Short mmCIF file of C-alpha atoms in Angstrom, two decimals:
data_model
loop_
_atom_site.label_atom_id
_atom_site.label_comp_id
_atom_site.label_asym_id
_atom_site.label_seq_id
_atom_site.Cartn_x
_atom_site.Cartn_y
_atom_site.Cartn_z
CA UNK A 20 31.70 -17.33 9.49
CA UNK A 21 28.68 -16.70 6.73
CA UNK A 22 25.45 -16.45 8.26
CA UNK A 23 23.09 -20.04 7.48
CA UNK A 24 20.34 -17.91 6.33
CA UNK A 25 20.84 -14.35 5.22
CA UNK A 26 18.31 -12.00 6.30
CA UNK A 27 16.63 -9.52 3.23
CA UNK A 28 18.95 -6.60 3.10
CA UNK A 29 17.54 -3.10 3.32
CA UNK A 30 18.89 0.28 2.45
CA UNK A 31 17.08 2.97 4.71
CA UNK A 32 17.88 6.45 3.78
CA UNK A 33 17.18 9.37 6.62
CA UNK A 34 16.29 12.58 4.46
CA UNK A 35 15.06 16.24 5.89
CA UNK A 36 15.91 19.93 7.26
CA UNK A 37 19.12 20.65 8.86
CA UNK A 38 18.76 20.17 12.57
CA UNK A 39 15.01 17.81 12.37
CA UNK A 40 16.54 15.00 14.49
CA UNK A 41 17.56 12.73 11.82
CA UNK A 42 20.94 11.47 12.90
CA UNK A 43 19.21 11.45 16.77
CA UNK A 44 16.40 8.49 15.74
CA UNK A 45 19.11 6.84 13.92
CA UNK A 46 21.47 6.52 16.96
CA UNK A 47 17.84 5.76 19.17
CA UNK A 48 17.53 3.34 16.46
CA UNK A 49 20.85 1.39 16.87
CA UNK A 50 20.11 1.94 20.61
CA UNK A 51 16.73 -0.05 20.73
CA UNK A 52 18.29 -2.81 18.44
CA UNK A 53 21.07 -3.30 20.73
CA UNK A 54 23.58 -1.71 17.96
CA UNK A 55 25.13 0.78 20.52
CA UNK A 56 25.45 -0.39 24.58
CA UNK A 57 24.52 1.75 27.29
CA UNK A 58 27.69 2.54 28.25
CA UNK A 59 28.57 3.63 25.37
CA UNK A 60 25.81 5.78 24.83
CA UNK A 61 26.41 7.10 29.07
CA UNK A 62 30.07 7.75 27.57
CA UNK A 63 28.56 9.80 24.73
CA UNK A 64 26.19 11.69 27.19
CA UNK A 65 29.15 12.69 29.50
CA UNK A 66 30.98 14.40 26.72
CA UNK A 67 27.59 16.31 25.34
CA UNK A 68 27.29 17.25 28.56
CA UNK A 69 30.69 18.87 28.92
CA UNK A 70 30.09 20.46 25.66
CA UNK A 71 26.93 21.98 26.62
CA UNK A 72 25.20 20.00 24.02
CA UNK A 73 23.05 17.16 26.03
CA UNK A 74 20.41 16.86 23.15
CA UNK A 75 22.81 15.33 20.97
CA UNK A 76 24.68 12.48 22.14
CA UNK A 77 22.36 10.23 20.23
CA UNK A 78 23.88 11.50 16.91
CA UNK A 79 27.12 10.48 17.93
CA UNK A 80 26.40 6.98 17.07
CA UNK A 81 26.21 7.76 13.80
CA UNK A 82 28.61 11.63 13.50
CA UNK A 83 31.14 9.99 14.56
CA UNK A 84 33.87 12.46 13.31
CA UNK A 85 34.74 15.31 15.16
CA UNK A 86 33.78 18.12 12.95
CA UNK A 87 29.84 17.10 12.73
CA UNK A 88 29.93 16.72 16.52
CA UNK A 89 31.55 19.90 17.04
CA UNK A 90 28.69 21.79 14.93
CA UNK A 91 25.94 19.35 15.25
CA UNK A 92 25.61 19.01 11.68
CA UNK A 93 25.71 15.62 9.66
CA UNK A 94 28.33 16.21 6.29
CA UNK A 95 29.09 12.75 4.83
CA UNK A 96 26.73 10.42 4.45
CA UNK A 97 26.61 7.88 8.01
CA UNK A 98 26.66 4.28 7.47
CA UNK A 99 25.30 1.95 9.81
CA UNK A 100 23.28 -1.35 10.67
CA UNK A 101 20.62 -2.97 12.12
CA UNK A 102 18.93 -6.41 12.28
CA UNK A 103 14.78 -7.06 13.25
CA UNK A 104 13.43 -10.69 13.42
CA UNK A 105 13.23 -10.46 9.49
CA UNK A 106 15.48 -8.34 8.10
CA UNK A 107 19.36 -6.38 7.61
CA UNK A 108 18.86 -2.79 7.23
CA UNK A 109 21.43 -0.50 6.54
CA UNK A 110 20.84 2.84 7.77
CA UNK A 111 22.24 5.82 5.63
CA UNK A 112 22.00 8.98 7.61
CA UNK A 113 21.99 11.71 4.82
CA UNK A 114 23.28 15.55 5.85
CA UNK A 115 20.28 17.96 5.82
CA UNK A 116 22.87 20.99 5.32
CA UNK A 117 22.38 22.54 1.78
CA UNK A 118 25.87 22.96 1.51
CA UNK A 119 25.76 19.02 1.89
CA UNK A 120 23.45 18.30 -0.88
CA UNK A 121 25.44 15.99 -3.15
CA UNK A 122 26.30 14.08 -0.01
CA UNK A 123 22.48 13.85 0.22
CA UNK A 124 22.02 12.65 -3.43
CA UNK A 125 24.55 9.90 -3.08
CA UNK A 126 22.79 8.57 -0.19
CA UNK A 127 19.25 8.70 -1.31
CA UNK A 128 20.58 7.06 -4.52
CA UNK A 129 21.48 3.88 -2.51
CA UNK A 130 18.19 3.61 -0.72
CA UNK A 131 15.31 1.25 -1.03
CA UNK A 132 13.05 3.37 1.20
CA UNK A 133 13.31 7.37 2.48
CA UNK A 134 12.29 8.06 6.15
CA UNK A 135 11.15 12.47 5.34
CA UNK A 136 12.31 13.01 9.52
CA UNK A 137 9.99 16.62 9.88
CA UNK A 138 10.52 18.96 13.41
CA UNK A 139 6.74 19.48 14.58
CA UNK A 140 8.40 22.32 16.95
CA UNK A 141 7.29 25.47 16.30
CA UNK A 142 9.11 27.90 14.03
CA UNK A 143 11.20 24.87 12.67
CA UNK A 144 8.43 23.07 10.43
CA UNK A 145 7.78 26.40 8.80
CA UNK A 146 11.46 26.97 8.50
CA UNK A 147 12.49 23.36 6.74
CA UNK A 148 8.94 23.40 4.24
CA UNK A 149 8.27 27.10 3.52
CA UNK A 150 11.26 29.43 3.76
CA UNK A 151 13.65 28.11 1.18
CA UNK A 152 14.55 25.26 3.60
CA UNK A 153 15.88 21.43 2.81
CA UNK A 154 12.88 19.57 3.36
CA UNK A 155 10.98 20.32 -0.13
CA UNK A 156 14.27 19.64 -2.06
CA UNK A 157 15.09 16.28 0.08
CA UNK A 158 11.89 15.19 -0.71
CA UNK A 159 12.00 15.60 -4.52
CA UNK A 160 15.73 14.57 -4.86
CA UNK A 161 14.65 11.06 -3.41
CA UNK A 162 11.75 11.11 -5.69
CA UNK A 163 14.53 11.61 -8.62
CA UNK A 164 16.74 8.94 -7.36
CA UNK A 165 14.00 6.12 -7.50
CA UNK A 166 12.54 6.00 -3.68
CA UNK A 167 9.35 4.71 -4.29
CA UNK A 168 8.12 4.07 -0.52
CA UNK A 169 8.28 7.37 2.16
CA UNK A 170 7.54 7.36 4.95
CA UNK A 171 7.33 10.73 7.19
CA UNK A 172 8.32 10.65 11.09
CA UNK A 173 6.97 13.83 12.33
CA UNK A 174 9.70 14.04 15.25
CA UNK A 175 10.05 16.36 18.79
CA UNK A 176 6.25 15.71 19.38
CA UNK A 177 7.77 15.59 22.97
CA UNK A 178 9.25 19.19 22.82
CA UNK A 179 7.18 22.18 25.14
CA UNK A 180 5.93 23.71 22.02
CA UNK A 181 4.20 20.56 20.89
CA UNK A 182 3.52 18.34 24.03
CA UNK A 183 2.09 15.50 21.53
CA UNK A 184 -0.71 18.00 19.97
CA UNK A 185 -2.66 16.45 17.60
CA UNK A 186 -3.35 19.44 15.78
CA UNK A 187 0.37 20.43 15.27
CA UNK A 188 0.47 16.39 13.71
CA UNK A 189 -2.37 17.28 11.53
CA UNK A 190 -0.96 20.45 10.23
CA UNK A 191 2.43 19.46 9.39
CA UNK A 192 0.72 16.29 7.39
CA UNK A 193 -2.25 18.51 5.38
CA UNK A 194 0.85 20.62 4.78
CA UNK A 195 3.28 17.99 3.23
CA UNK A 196 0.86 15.49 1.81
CA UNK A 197 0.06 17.88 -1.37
CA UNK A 198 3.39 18.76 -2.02
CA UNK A 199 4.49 15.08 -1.65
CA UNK A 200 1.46 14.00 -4.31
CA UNK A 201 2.92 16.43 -6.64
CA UNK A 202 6.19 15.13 -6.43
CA UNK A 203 4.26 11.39 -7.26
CA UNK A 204 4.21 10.07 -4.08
CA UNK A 205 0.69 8.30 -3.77
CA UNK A 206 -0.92 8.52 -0.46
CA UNK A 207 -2.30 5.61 -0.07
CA UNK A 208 0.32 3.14 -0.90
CA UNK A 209 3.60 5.12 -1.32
CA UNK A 210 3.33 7.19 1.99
CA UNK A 211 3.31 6.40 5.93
CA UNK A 212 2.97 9.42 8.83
CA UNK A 213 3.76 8.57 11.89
CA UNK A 214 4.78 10.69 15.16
CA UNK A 215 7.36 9.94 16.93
CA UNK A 216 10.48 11.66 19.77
CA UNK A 217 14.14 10.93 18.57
CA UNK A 218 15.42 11.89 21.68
CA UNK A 219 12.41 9.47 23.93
CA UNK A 220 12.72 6.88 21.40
CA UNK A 221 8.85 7.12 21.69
CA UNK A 222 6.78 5.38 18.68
CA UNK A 223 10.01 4.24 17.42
CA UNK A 224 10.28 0.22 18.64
CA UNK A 225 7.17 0.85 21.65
CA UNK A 226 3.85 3.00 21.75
CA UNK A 227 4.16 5.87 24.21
CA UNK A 228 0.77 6.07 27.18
CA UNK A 229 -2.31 6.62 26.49
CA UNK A 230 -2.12 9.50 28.55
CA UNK A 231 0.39 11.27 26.68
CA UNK A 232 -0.70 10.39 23.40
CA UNK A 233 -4.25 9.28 23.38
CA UNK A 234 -4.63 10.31 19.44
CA UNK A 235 -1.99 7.54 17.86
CA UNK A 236 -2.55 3.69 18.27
CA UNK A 237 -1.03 3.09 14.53
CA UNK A 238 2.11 1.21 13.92
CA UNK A 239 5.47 2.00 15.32
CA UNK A 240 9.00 2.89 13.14
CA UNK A 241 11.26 -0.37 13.78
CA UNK A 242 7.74 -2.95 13.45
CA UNK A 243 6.77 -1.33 10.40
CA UNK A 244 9.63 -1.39 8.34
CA UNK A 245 10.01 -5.06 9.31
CA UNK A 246 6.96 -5.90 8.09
CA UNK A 247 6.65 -4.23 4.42
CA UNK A 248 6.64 -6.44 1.60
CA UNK A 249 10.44 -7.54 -0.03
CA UNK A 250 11.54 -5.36 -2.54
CA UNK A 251 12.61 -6.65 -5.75
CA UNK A 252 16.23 -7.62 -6.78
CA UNK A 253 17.57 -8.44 -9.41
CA UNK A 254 19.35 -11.11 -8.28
CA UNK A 255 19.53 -13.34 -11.16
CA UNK A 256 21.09 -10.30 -13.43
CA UNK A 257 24.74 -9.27 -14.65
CA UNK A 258 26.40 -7.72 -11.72
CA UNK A 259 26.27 -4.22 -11.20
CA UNK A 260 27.06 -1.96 -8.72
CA UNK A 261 27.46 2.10 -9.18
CA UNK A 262 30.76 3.10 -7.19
CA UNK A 263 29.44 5.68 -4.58
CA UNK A 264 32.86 6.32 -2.84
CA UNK A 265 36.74 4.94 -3.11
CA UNK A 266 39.94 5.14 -0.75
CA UNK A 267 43.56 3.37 -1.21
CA UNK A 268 44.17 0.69 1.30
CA UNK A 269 47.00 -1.89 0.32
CA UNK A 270 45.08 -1.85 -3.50
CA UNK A 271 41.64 -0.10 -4.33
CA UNK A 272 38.70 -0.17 -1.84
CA UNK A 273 35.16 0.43 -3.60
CA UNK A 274 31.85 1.38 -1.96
CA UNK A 275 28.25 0.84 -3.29
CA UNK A 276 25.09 -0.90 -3.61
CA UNK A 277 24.79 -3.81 -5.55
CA UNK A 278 22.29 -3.00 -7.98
CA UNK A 279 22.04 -6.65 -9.62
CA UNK A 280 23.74 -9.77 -9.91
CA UNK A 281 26.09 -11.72 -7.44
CA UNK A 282 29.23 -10.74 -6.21
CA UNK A 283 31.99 -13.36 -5.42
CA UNK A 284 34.98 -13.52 -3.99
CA UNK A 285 38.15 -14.01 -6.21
CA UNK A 286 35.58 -13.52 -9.31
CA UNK A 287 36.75 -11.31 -12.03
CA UNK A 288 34.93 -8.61 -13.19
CA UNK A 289 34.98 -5.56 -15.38
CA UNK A 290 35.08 -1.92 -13.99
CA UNK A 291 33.72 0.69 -16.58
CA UNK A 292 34.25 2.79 -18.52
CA UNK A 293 37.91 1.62 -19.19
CA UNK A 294 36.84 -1.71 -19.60
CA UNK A 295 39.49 -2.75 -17.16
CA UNK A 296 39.19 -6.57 -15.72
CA UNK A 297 39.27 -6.66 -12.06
CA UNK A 298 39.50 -9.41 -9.37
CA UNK A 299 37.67 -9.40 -5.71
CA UNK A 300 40.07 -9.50 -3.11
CA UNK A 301 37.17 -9.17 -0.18
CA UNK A 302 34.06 -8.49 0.19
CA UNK A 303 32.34 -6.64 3.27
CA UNK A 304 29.05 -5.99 3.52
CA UNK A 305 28.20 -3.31 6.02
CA UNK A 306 31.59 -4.30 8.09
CA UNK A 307 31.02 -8.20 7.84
CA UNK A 308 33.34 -9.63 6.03
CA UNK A 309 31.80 -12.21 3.10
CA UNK A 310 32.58 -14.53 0.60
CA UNK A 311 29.82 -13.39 -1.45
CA UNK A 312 27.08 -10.44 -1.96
CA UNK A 313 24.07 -10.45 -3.26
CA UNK A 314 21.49 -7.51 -5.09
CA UNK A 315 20.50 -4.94 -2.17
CA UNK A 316 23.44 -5.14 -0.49
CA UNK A 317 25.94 -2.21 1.11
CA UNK A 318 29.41 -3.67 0.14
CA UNK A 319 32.91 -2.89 0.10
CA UNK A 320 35.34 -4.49 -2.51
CA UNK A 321 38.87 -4.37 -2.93
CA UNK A 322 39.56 -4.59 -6.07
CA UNK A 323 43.17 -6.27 -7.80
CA UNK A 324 44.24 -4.86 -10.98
CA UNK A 325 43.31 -0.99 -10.75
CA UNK A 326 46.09 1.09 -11.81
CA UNK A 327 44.69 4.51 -12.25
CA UNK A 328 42.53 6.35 -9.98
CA UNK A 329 38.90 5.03 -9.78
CA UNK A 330 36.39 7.88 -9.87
CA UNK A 331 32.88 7.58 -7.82
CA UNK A 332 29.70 8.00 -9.55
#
């Protein structure tokens, strides 16, 4: 059944260092949206816990193969989803590895907005931003890929070396913002700092105490991105949709975002560059099946009438 009213569709794109608790506030996020049950996420903690790895059985809503929560390290891209009182937003949980970096490109290419996820512990700011690390090069490759709103969660404010310091907040941010205005980033309408604890969920749906953190009465993650202004579609356009990914499935499956236009089901369309005409078998938009899609939106197509082997962008 198709949804009476469809809700704004948002591509969210977590960016940053290897290990700076991106794919953790993503699984807190799907968590606090009622995404992922408790006893799934109890079922997750027992098996961290076996694994001597109880930090990170909030990633596991989003690694959800083997490998990545073996090493703790995000390699494809993560898809998920989440609703708010306004909007769909599709969260794409980019790898912070450098070995991962095209991954990281395809994702931020999808995105209508970049959450920069920075570790205020000690050693590991210094180690993402100065020494050669991910979090310059994240930053800039979103930048290049069209991300026109950041905003930076400065995450483990909860951790022993931090306990919610204001100063550590401040020095990470006096830090980033000039790099971030070089990149064209303007700080007073293209960026948002907030703090925040992945692994509390604190600052991300609810402000923490006073007492803990008497410094920080500004908006919270989840309320804030529900409440920017829509981004413009072209909804009205010729369809278009770069092809981020492929498998065989019974016929050709193709990921992507719908750039422009309106996709329909059992339409006919043309797949480039061969010029080949294709029909739309289905349509699923972030694991919902639909009759239709419109600009913004995560889909998957399967396509009728693709002989040869469809490359991804």
């Amino acid at each position: 059944m198709e949804p009476l009213v469809k809700k704004e569709h948002t591509n969210v794109v977590f960016i940053g260092h290897v290990d700076a608790g991106k794919s953790t506030i993503g699984g807190h996020i799907m968590y606090l949206t009622g995404m992922v049950d408790k006893r799934t996420l109890e079922k997750y903690e027992r098996e961290a816990k076996e694994k001597n790895r109880e930090t990170w059985y909030l990633s596991w809503a989003l690694d959800t193969n083997q490998e990545e929560r073996d090493k703790g390290k995000t390699v494809e891209v993560g898809r998920a989803y989440f609703e708010t009182a306004n909007r769909h937003f599709t969260i794409l949980d980019a790898p912070g590895h450098r070995s991962f970096v095209p991954n990281m490109i395809g994702g931020a290419s999808q995105a209508d907005l970049a959450v920069l996820v920075i570790s205020a512990r000690k050693g590991e700011f210094e180690t993402g931003f100065e020494r050669g690390g991910q979090t310059r090069e994240h930053a800039m490759l979103a930048k290049a890929a069209g991300v026109k709103h950041l905003i930076v969660l400065i995450n483990k404010m909860d951790d022993p070396t931090v306990r919610w310091d204001v100063a550590r907040y401040e020095e990470c941010k006096e830090k980033l913002v000039p790099y971030l205005k070089k990149l064209g980033f303007n700080p007073k309408t293209d960026l948002c700092f907030m703090p925040c604890s992945g692994l509390t969920g604190a600052f991300l749906s609810e402000p923490v105490d006073e007492s803990i953190c008497p410094w920080y009465r500004g908006p919270c993650f989840i309320p804030y991105i529900d409440s920017l202004p829509s981004f413009y579609r072209k909804a009205e356009g010729p369809v278009r949709m770069p092809i981020v990914d492929r498998y065989r499935d019974m016929g050709t499956v193709v990921l992507g975002k719908l750039e422009s236009g309106r996709v329909i089901k059992g339409n006919t369309y043309m797949l480039m560059p061969n010029r080949t005409n294709v029909e739309v078998m289905f349509i699923m938009s972030d694991e919902i099946d639909a009759n239709e899609a419109e600009a913004g939106e995560n889909i998957k197509v399967k396509l009728k009438g693709v002989e040869e082997e469809v490359s991804a962008c």
